[in-house]
mmCIF file with all atom_site columns, C-alpha atoms in Angstrom:
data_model
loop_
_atom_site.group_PDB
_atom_site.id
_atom_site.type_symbol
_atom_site.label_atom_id
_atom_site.label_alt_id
_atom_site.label_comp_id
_atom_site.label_asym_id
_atom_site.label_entity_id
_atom_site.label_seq_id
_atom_site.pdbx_PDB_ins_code
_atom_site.Cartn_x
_atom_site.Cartn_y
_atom_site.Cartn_z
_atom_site.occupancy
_atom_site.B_iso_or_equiv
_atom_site.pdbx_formal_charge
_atom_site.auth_seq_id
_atom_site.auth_comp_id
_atom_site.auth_asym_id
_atom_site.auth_atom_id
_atom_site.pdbx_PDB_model_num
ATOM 1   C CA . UNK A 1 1   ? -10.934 33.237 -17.750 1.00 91.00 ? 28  UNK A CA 1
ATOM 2   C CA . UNK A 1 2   ? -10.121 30.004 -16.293 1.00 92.00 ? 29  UNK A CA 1
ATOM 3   C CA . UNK A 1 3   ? -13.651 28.853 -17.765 1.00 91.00 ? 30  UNK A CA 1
ATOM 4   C CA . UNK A 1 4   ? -12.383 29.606 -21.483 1.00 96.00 ? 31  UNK A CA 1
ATOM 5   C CA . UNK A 1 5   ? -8.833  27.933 -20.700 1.00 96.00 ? 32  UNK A CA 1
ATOM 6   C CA . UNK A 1 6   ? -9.999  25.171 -19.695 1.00 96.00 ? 33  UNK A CA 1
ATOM 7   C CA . UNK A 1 7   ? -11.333 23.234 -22.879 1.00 96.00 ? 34  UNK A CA 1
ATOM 8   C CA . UNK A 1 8   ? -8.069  24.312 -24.204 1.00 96.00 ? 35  UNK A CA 1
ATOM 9   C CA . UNK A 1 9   ? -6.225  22.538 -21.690 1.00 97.00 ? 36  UNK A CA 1
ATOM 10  C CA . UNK A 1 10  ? -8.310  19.359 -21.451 1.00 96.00 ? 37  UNK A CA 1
ATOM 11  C CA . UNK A 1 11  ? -5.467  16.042 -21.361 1.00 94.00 ? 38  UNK A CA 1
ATOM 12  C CA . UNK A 1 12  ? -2.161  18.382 -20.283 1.00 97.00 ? 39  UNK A CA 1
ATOM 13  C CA . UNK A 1 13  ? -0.446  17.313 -17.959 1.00 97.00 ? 40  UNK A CA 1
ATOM 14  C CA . UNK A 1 14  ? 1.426   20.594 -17.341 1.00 97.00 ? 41  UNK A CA 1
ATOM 15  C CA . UNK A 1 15  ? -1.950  22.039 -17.190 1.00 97.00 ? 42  UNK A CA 1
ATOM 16  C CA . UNK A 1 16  ? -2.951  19.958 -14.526 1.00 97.00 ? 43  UNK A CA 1
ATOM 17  C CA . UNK A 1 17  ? 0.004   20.785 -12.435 1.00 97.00 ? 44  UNK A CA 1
ATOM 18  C CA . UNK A 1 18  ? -0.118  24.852 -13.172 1.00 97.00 ? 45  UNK A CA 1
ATOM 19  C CA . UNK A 1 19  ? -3.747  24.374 -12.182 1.00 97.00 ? 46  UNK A CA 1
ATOM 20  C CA . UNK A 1 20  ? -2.747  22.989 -8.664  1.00 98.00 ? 47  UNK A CA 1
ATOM 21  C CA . UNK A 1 21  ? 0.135   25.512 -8.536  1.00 97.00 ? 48  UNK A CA 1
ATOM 22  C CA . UNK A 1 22  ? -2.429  28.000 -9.177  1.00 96.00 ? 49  UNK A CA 1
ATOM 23  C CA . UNK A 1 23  ? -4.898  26.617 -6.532  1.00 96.00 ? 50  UNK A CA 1
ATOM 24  C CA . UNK A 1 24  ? -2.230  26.283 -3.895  1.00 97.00 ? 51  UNK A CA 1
ATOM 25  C CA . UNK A 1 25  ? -2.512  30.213 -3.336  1.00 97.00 ? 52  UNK A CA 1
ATOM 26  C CA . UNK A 1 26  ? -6.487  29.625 -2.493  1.00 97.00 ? 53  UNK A CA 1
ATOM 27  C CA . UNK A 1 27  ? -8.017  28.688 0.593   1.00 97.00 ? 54  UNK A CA 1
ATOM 28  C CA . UNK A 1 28  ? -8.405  24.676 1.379   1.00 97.00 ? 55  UNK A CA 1
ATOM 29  C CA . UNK A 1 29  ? -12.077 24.948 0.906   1.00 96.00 ? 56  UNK A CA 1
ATOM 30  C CA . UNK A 1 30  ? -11.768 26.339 -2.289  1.00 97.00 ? 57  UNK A CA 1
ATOM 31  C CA . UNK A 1 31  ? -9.244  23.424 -3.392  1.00 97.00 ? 58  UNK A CA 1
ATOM 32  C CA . UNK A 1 32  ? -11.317 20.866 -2.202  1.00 97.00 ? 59  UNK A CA 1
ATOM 33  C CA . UNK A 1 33  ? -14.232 22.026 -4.126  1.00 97.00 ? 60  UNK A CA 1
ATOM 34  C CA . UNK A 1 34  ? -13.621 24.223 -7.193  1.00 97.00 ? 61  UNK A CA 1
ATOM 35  C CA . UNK A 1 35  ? -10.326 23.172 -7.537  1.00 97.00 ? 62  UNK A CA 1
ATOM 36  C CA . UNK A 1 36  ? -11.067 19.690 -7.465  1.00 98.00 ? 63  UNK A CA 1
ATOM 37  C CA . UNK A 1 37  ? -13.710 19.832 -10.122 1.00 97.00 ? 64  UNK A CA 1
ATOM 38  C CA . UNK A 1 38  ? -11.248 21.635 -12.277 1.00 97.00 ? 65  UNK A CA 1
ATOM 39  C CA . UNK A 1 39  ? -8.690  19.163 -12.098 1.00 98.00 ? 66  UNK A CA 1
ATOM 40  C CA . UNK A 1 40  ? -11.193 16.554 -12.719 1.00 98.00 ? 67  UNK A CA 1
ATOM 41  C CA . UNK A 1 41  ? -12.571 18.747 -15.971 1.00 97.00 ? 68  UNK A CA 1
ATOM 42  C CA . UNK A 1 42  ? -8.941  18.966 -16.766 1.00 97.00 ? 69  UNK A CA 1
ATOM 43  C CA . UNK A 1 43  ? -8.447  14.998 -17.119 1.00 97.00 ? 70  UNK A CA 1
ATOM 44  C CA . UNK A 1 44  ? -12.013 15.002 -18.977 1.00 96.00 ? 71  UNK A CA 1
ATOM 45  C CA . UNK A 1 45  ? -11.580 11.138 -18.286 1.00 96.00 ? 72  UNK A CA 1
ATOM 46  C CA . UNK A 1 46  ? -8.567  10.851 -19.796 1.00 97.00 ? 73  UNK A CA 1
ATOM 47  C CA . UNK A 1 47  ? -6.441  9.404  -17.195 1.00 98.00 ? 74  UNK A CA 1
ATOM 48  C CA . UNK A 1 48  ? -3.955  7.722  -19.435 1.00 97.00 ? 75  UNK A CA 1
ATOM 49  C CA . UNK A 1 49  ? -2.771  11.106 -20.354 1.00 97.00 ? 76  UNK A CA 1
ATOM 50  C CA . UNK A 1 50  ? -2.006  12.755 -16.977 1.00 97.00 ? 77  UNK A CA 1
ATOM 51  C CA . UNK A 1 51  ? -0.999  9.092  -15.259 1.00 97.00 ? 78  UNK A CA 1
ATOM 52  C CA . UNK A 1 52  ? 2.688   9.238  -13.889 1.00 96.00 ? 79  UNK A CA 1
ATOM 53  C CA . UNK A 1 53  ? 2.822   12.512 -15.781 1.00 97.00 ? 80  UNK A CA 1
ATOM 54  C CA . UNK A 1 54  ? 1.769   15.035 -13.200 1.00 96.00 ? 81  UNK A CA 1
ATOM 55  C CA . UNK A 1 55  ? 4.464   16.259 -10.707 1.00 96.00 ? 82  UNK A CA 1
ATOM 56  C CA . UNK A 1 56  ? 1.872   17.941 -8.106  1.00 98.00 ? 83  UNK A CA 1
ATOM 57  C CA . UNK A 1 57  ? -1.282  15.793 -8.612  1.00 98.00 ? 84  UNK A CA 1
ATOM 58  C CA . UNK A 1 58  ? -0.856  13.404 -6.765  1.00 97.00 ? 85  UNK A CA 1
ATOM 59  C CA . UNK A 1 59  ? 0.483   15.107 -3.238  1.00 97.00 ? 86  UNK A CA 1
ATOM 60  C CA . UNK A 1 60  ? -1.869  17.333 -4.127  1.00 98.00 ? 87  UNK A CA 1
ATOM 61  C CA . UNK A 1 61  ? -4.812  14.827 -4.082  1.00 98.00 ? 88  UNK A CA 1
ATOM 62  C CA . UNK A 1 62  ? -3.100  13.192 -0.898  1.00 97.00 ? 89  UNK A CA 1
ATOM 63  C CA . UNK A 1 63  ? -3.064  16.693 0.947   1.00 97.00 ? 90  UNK A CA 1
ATOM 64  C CA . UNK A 1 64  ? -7.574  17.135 -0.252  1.00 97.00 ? 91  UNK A CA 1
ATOM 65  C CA . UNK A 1 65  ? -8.380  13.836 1.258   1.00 95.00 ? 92  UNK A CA 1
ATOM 66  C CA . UNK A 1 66  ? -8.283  15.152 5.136   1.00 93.00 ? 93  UNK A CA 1
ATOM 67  C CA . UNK A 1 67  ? -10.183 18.331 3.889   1.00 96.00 ? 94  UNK A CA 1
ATOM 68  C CA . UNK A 1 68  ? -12.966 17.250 1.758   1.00 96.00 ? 95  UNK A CA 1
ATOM 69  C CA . UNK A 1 69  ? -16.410 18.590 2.908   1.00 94.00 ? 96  UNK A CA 1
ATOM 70  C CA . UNK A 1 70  ? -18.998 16.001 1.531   1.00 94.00 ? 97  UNK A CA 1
ATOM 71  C CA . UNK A 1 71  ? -20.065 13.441 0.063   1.00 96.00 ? 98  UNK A CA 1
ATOM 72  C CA . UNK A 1 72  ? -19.858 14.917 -3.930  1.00 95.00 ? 99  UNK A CA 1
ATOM 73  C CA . UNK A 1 73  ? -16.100 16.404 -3.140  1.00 96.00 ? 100 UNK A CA 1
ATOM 74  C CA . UNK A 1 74  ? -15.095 12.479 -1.718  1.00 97.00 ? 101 UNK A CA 1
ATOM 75  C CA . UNK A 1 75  ? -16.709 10.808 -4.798  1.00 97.00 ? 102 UNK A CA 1
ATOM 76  C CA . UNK A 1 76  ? -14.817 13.309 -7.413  1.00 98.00 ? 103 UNK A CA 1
ATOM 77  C CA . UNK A 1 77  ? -11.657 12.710 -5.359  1.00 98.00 ? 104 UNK A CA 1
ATOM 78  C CA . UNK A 1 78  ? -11.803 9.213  -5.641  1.00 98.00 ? 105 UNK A CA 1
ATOM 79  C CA . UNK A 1 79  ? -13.162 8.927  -9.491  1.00 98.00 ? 106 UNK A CA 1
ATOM 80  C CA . UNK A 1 80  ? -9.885  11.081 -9.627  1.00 98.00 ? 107 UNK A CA 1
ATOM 81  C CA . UNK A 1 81  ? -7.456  8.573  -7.396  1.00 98.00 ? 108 UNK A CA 1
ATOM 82  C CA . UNK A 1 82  ? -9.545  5.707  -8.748  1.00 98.00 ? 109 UNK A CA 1
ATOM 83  C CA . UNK A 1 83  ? -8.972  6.047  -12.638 1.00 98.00 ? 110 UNK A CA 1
ATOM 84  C CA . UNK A 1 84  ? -4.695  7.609  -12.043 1.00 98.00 ? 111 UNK A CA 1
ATOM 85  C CA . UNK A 1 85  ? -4.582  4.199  -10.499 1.00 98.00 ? 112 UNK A CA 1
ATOM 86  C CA . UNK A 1 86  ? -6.489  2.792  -13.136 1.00 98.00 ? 113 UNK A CA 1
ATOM 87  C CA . UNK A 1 87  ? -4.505  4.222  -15.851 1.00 98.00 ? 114 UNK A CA 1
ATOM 88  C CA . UNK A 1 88  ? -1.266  3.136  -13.864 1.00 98.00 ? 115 UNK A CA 1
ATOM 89  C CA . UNK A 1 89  ? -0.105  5.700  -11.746 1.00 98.00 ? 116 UNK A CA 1
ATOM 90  C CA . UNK A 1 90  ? 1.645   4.064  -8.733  1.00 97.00 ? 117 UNK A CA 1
ATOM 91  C CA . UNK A 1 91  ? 1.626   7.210  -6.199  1.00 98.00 ? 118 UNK A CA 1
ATOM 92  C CA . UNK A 1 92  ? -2.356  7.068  -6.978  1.00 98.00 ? 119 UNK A CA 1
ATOM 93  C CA . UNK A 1 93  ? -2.709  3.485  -6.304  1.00 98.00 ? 120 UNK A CA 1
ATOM 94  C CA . UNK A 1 94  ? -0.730  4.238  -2.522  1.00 98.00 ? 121 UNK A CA 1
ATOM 95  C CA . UNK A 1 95  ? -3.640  6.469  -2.137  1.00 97.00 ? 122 UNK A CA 1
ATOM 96  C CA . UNK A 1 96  ? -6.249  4.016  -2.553  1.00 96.00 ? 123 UNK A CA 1
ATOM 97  C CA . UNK A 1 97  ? -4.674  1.756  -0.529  1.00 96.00 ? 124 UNK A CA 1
ATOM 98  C CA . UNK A 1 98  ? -4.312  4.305  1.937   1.00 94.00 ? 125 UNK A CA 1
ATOM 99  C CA . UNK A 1 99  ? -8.066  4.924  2.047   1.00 87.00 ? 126 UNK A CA 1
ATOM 100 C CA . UNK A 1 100 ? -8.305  1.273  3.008   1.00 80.00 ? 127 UNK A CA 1
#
């Protein structure tokens, strides 16, 4: 179901956040993997529309970084972090600089 909801959600920003509400009752592995990615297909590369709009995102994102498995789960984090900073989203920019 989430599948089909998805494309309908694409650029929400109260999507995004129900999403992470949602994935906050799965497992850590499962939020740092499928979670992630559907966050990521959330934003479809729209940044501008979820920057400084989320309330979650971001600790959300902050809470993944000490849990992510590999190297594809790091990369989608940081595309993530990268453009929310990008777009100007200051809590996203602490990030990166925290990964410094």
């Amino acid at each position: 179901m989430i599948k089909r909801w998805l494309p309908i959600a694409r650029g929400q920003p109260e999507a995004t956040d129900a999403l992470i509400k949602l994935g906050w009752c799965a497992s850590p592995a499962w939020q740092a993997t499928t979670g992630l990615q559907w966050v990521e297909e959330l934003i479809a590369g729209d940044f501008a529309a979820v920057a400084g709009r989320c309330y979650y995102l971001t600790r959300w994102l902050g809470d993944l970084r000490a849990i992510l498995p590999g190297e594809a789960s790091t990369a989608r984090w940081r595309r993530v972090v990268d453009g929310l900073a990008a777009a100007g989203d200051n809590r996203a920019a602490r990030l990166q600089q925290a990964e410094e």
